[in-house]
Amino acid sequence: MHSVQSTNTNVDQHEIARFNALASRWWDENSEFRPLHRINPHRLEWIDQLASLEGKKVIDIGCGGGILAEAMAKRGAQVCGIDLAGKPLEIARWHAAQVDVKLEYADSSAEEWATKHHQHYDVITCMEMLEHVPDPSSVIAACSSMLKPGGWCFFSTINRNPLAYLTTIIGAEYVLRTLPIGTHHYHKFIRPHELIQMAENCGLQLIEKKGLGYNPITQNFRLIRFTGMAYLLAMKKV
Ligand code: SAH
């Protein structure tokens, strides 16, 4: 079983600085965060269908400005969002107050939060975050430890293959410019079987796998079977 790193060492400060610098535009649907806004209804629906969010204790790891965390709170979940970037958290709190949605935010890593929240949550979401940390398996171990037995854990990240490189780095960053150059680093991408293995090593079991399809003309996303680009995993703690 992979062990949880004990301190906040599993963080890339360049990534945190980058997210801090972009934070003010988090809720601007025409900014670099447009893809997250467009993906959100689809991932929310999928999570809610599987885990029935209403009344559930949920933690969103690497919540950023709170796009998913807030949407889950609107569905009636008791949500806490954590992140190590202070500015996105400020924006997340500000936005929740604007729209009068009740949820909590905290400045913490998954590993640190896990030391005080063992088997505390029914649902954990960790979306578009694992490709930004030095050691994803440590985050996954922390997630597993925070989850109640039978609880749901949702991950999403980007596959590592030439097609994913072409679409998410060359296409999105250099051609369509939907993401700023430097958003993603190919070597941090994770193949689905690697992520599944890391999660299984921590006592999580795969329930469902979805790919993320993007139509560059309509700029819409949808959940598809093909997981060759970005993908999402639904897992359960055994
Ligand atoms: N999960 C959100 C935001 C994704 S952006 C969504 O899908 O809508 C990635 C987020 O991960 C950023 O907010 C960044 O600050 C955060 N992050 C990166 N490394 C982290 C770490 N080690 N611990 C916690 N959060 C981290």
GROMACS .gro file of C-alpha atoms and ligand atoms in nm:
model
  264
    1MET     CA    1   0.000   0.000   0.000
    2HIS     CA    2   0.132   0.344  -0.090
    3SER     CA    3   0.190   0.566   0.210
    4VAL     CA    4   0.063   0.922   0.242
    5GLN     CA    5   0.343   1.181   0.249
    6SER     CA    6   0.338   1.343   0.592
    7THR     CA    7   0.393   1.710   0.506
    8ASN     CA    8   0.323   1.953   0.222
    9THR     CA    9   0.617   1.829   0.016
   10ASN     CA   10   0.408   1.689  -0.267
   11VAL     CA   11   0.357   2.023  -0.439
   12ASP     CA   12   0.508   2.201  -0.737
   13GLN     CA   13   0.535   2.568  -0.636
   14HIS     CA   14   0.554   2.679  -1.001
   15GLU     CA   15   0.209   2.528  -1.055
   16ILE     CA   16   0.070   2.700  -0.746
   17ALA     CA   17   0.217   3.035  -0.860
   18ARG     CA   18   0.060   2.988  -1.202
   19PHE     CA   19  -0.288   2.918  -1.060
   20ASN     CA   20  -0.253   3.213  -0.819
   21ALA     CA   21  -0.170   3.444  -1.111
   22LEU     CA   22  -0.474   3.333  -1.315
   23ALA     CA   23  -0.720   3.322  -1.025
   24SER     CA   24  -0.909   3.647  -1.087
   25ARG     CA   25  -1.045   3.508  -1.415
   26TRP     CA   26  -1.162   3.176  -1.269
   27TRP     CA   27  -1.533   3.250  -1.308
   28ASP     CA   28  -1.499   3.422  -1.646
   29GLU     CA   29  -1.640   3.165  -1.885
   30ASN     CA   30  -1.447   3.314  -2.175
   31SER     CA   31  -1.110   3.294  -2.001
   32GLU     CA   32  -0.856   3.012  -1.988
   33PHE     CA   33  -1.100   2.844  -1.748
   34ARG     CA   34  -1.362   2.806  -2.020
   35PRO     CA   35  -1.286   2.432  -2.062
   36LEU     CA   36  -1.353   2.369  -1.690
   37HIS     CA   37  -1.685   2.558  -1.715
   38ARG     CA   38  -1.781   2.358  -2.024
   39ILE     CA   39  -1.683   2.022  -1.874
   40ASN     CA   40  -1.853   2.093  -1.543
   41PRO     CA   41  -2.220   2.008  -1.615
   42HIS     CA   42  -2.116   1.675  -1.767
   43ARG     CA   43  -1.887   1.564  -1.485
   44LEU     CA   44  -2.138   1.686  -1.224
   45GLU     CA   45  -2.421   1.486  -1.379
   46TRP     CA   46  -2.206   1.173  -1.397
   47ILE     CA   47  -2.088   1.205  -1.036
   48ASP     CA   48  -2.440   1.275  -0.910
   49GLN     CA   49  -2.586   0.981  -1.102
   50LEU     CA   50  -2.335   0.739  -0.949
   51ALA     CA   51  -2.293   0.880  -0.598
   52SER     CA   52  -2.625   1.065  -0.531
   53LEU     CA   53  -2.474   1.384  -0.394
   54GLU     CA   54  -2.765   1.511  -0.186
   55GLY     CA   55  -2.680   1.503   0.185
   56LYS     CA   56  -2.337   1.346   0.124
   57LYS     CA   57  -2.013   1.460   0.286
   58VAL     CA   58  -1.791   1.557  -0.004
   59ILE     CA   59  -1.436   1.686  -0.038
   60ASP     CA   60  -1.302   1.837  -0.359
   61ILE     CA   61  -0.920   1.810  -0.375
   62GLY     CA   62  -0.746   2.085  -0.575
   63CYS     CA   63  -1.076   2.271  -0.599
   64GLY     CA   64  -0.928   2.592  -0.743
   65GLY     CA   65  -1.193   2.863  -0.779
   66GLY     CA   66  -1.468   2.617  -0.688
   67ILE     CA   67  -1.643   2.542  -1.019
   68LEU     CA   68  -1.717   2.180  -0.928
   69ALA     CA   69  -1.727   2.223  -0.548
   70GLU     CA   70  -1.997   2.488  -0.571
   71ALA     CA   71  -2.203   2.291  -0.822
   72MET     CA   72  -2.198   1.987  -0.590
   73ALA     CA   73  -2.306   2.205  -0.295
   74LYS     CA   74  -2.597   2.329  -0.509
   75ARG     CA   75  -2.702   1.966  -0.547
   76GLY     CA   76  -2.736   1.946  -0.169
   77ALA     CA   77  -2.400   1.795  -0.072
   78GLN     CA   78  -2.201   1.917   0.231
   79VAL     CA   79  -1.891   2.022   0.045
   80CYS     CA   80  -1.542   2.119   0.152
   81GLY     CA   81  -1.293   2.229  -0.114
   82ILE     CA   82  -0.918   2.227  -0.048
   83ASP     CA   83  -0.631   2.367  -0.252
   84LEU     CA   84  -0.278   2.492  -0.187
   85ALA     CA   85  -0.321   2.807  -0.397
   86GLY     CA   86  -0.454   3.092  -0.182
   87LYS     CA   87  -0.588   3.320  -0.457
   88PRO     CA   88  -0.822   3.068  -0.620
   89LEU     CA   89  -0.957   2.989  -0.271
   90GLU     CA   90  -1.030   3.359  -0.213
   91ILE     CA   91  -1.214   3.371  -0.544
   92ALA     CA   92  -1.403   3.052  -0.455
   93ARG     CA   93  -1.520   3.200  -0.123
   94TRP     CA   94  -1.615   3.528  -0.289
   95HIS     CA   95  -1.816   3.353  -0.560
   96ALA     CA   96  -2.002   3.125  -0.317
   97ALA     CA   97  -2.105   3.433  -0.118
   98GLN     CA   98  -2.225   3.607  -0.437
   99VAL     CA   99  -2.452   3.321  -0.532
  100ASP     CA  100  -2.540   3.237  -0.171
  101VAL     CA  101  -2.421   2.877  -0.175
  102LYS     CA  102  -2.298   2.730   0.153
  103LEU     CA  103  -1.973   2.535   0.147
  104GLU     CA  104  -1.631   2.543   0.313
  105TYR     CA  105  -1.289   2.604   0.169
  106ALA     CA  106  -0.949   2.536   0.326
  107ASP     CA  107  -0.588   2.595   0.231
  108SER     CA  108  -0.448   2.243   0.255
  109SER     CA  109  -0.294   1.957   0.067
  110ALA     CA  110  -0.479   1.625   0.052
  111GLU     CA  111  -0.202   1.465   0.257
  112GLU     CA  112  -0.226   1.722   0.537
  113TRP     CA  113  -0.608   1.714   0.546
  114ALA     CA  114  -0.605   1.335   0.557
  115THR     CA  115  -0.418   1.335   0.889
  116LYS     CA  116  -0.732   1.480   1.056
  117HIS     CA  117  -1.010   1.334   0.841
  118HIS     CA  118  -0.965   0.958   0.838
  119GLN     CA  119  -1.268   0.780   0.683
  120HIS     CA  120  -1.463   1.105   0.700
  121TYR     CA  121  -1.610   1.149   0.351
  122ASP     CA  122  -1.875   0.973   0.139
  123VAL     CA  123  -1.748   1.121  -0.185
  124ILE     CA  124  -1.411   1.258  -0.298
  125THR     CA  125  -1.349   1.443  -0.621
  126CYS     CA  126  -1.001   1.515  -0.752
  127MET     CA  127  -1.036   1.661  -1.099
  128GLU     CA  128  -0.774   1.799  -1.338
  129MET     CA  129  -0.529   1.809  -1.048
  130LEU     CA  130  -0.315   1.493  -1.046
  131GLU     CA  131  -0.124   1.607  -1.357
  132HIS     CA  132  -0.003   1.911  -1.160
  133VAL     CA  133   0.154   1.730  -0.861
  134PRO     CA  134   0.496   1.562  -0.833
  135ASP     CA  135   0.363   1.238  -0.680
  136PRO     CA  136   0.001   1.159  -0.775
  137SER     CA  137   0.006   0.828  -0.587
  138SER     CA  138   0.052   1.014  -0.257
  139VAL     CA  139  -0.263   1.221  -0.328
  140ILE     CA  140  -0.454   0.905  -0.418
  141ALA     CA  141  -0.343   0.738  -0.093
  142ALA     CA  142  -0.463   1.043   0.101
  143CYS     CA  143  -0.799   1.028  -0.081
  144SER     CA  144  -0.842   0.663   0.003
  145SER     CA  145  -0.764   0.723   0.369
  146MET     CA  146  -1.024   1.005   0.390
  147LEU     CA  147  -1.295   0.794   0.232
  148LYS     CA  148  -1.549   0.591   0.433
  149PRO     CA  149  -1.564   0.224   0.331
  150GLY     CA  150  -1.803   0.201   0.034
  151GLY     CA  151  -1.742   0.569  -0.050
  152TRP     CA  152  -1.688   0.705  -0.400
  153CYS     CA  153  -1.373   0.861  -0.539
  154PHE     CA  154  -1.369   1.042  -0.873
  155PHE     CA  155  -1.047   1.127  -1.055
  156SER     CA  156  -0.987   1.297  -1.385
  157THR     CA  157  -0.662   1.362  -1.566
  158ILE     CA  158  -0.498   1.336  -1.909
  159ASN     CA  159  -0.375   1.022  -2.082
  160ARG     CA  160  -0.009   1.000  -2.191
  161ASN     CA  161   0.016   0.912  -2.561
  162PRO     CA  162   0.084   1.096  -2.889
  163LEU     CA  163  -0.285   1.175  -2.945
  164ALA     CA  164  -0.321   1.332  -2.600
  165TYR     CA  165  -0.002   1.531  -2.663
  166LEU     CA  166  -0.140   1.655  -2.995
  167THR     CA  167  -0.485   1.749  -2.866
  168THR     CA  168  -0.417   1.884  -2.517
  169ILE     CA  169  -0.078   2.053  -2.566
  170ILE     CA  170  -0.034   2.129  -2.938
  171GLY     CA  171  -0.407   2.172  -3.012
  172ALA     CA  172  -0.534   2.344  -2.697
  173GLU     CA  173  -0.224   2.549  -2.606
  174TYR     CA  174  -0.066   2.635  -2.943
  175VAL     CA  175  -0.334   2.609  -3.213
  176LEU     CA  176  -0.674   2.685  -3.060
  177ARG     CA  177  -0.519   2.873  -2.765
  178THR     CA  178  -0.798   2.764  -2.534
  179LEU     CA  179  -0.533   2.707  -2.265
  180PRO     CA  180  -0.221   2.915  -2.188
  181ILE     CA  181   0.110   2.772  -2.310
  182GLY     CA  182   0.273   2.577  -2.026
  183THR     CA  183  -0.056   2.463  -1.867
  184HIS     CA  184   0.034   2.098  -1.914
  185HIS     CA  185   0.355   1.894  -1.916
  186TYR     CA  186   0.352   1.572  -2.114
  187HIS     CA  187   0.560   1.372  -1.866
  188LYS     CA  188   0.301   1.444  -1.593
  189PHE     CA  189   0.020   1.283  -1.790
  190ILE     CA  190  -0.098   0.948  -1.655
  191ARG     CA  191  -0.221   0.646  -1.848
  192PRO     CA  192  -0.552   0.506  -1.721
  193HIS     CA  193  -0.401   0.169  -1.627
  194GLU     CA  194  -0.132   0.348  -1.423
  195LEU     CA  195  -0.390   0.553  -1.234
  196ILE     CA  196  -0.609   0.247  -1.178
  197GLN     CA  197  -0.307   0.056  -1.045
  198MET     CA  198  -0.214   0.339  -0.806
  199ALA     CA  199  -0.573   0.353  -0.681
  200GLU     CA  200  -0.603  -0.026  -0.645
  201ASN     CA  201  -0.283  -0.022  -0.439
  202CYS     CA  202  -0.473   0.201  -0.193
  203GLY     CA  203  -0.784  -0.017  -0.172
  204LEU     CA  204  -0.994   0.154  -0.440
  205GLN     CA  205  -1.181  -0.044  -0.704
  206LEU     CA  206  -1.268   0.078  -1.053
  207ILE     CA  207  -1.642   0.108  -1.118
  208GLU     CA  208  -1.663   0.320  -1.434
  209LYS     CA  209  -1.428   0.487  -1.681
  210LYS     CA  210  -1.522   0.769  -1.921
  211GLY     CA  211  -1.332   0.964  -2.183
  212LEU     CA  212  -1.372   1.332  -2.250
  213GLY     CA  213  -1.463   1.423  -2.607
  214TYR     CA  214  -1.419   1.778  -2.740
  215ASN     CA  215  -1.573   1.934  -3.047
  216PRO     CA  216  -1.350   2.229  -3.150
  217ILE     CA  217  -1.627   2.378  -3.366
  218THR     CA  218  -1.898   2.399  -3.101
  219GLN     CA  219  -1.638   2.405  -2.819
  220ASN     CA  220  -1.853   2.157  -2.634
  221PHE     CA  221  -1.740   1.858  -2.433
  222ARG     CA  222  -1.916   1.531  -2.369
  223LEU     CA  223  -1.842   1.207  -2.188
  224ILE     CA  224  -1.752   0.929  -2.431
  225ARG     CA  225  -1.621   0.571  -2.421
  226PHE     CA  226  -1.284   0.653  -2.576
  227THR     CA  227  -1.027   0.732  -2.302
  228GLY     CA  228  -0.731   0.813  -2.528
  229MET     CA  229  -0.729   1.184  -2.439
  230ALA     CA  230  -0.860   1.322  -2.110
  231TYR     CA  231  -1.056   1.074  -1.897
  232LEU     CA  232  -1.244   1.029  -1.571
  233LEU     CA  233  -1.251   0.734  -1.332
  234ALA     CA  234  -1.518   0.646  -1.077
  235MET     CA  235  -1.382   0.424  -0.801
  236LYS     CA  236  -1.516   0.282  -0.477
  237LYS     CA  237  -1.338   0.204  -0.153
  238VAL     CA  238  -1.363  -0.165  -0.085
  239SAH     N1  239  -1.035   2.074  -0.969
  239SAH     C1  240  -1.070   2.204  -1.023
  239SAH     C2  241  -0.947   2.289  -1.058
  239SAH     C3  242  -0.844   2.225  -1.148
  239SAH     S1  243  -0.700   2.327  -1.173
  239SAH     C4  244  -1.160   2.182  -1.143
  239SAH     O1  245  -1.147   2.078  -1.211
  239SAH     O2  246  -1.245   2.267  -1.173
  239SAH     C5  247  -0.583   2.243  -1.068
  239SAH     C6  248  -0.589   2.291  -0.923
  239SAH     O3  249  -0.504   2.205  -0.847
  239SAH     C7  250  -0.538   2.433  -0.900
  239SAH     O4  251  -0.631   2.507  -0.828
  239SAH     C8  252  -0.410   2.413  -0.821
  239SAH     O5  253  -0.382   2.520  -0.731
  239SAH     C9  254  -0.439   2.284  -0.749
  239SAH     N2  255  -0.320   2.214  -0.701
  239SAH    C10  256  -0.205   2.190  -0.767
  239SAH     N3  257  -0.119   2.121  -0.689
  239SAH    C11  258  -0.183   2.100  -0.570
  239SAH    C12  259  -0.148   2.032  -0.450
  239SAH     N4  260  -0.031   1.970  -0.438
  239SAH     N5  261  -0.238   2.030  -0.350
  239SAH    C13  262  -0.360   2.090  -0.363
  239SAH     N6  263  -0.398   2.155  -0.475
  239SAH    C14  264  -0.312   2.160  -0.577
   0.00000   0.00000   0.00000
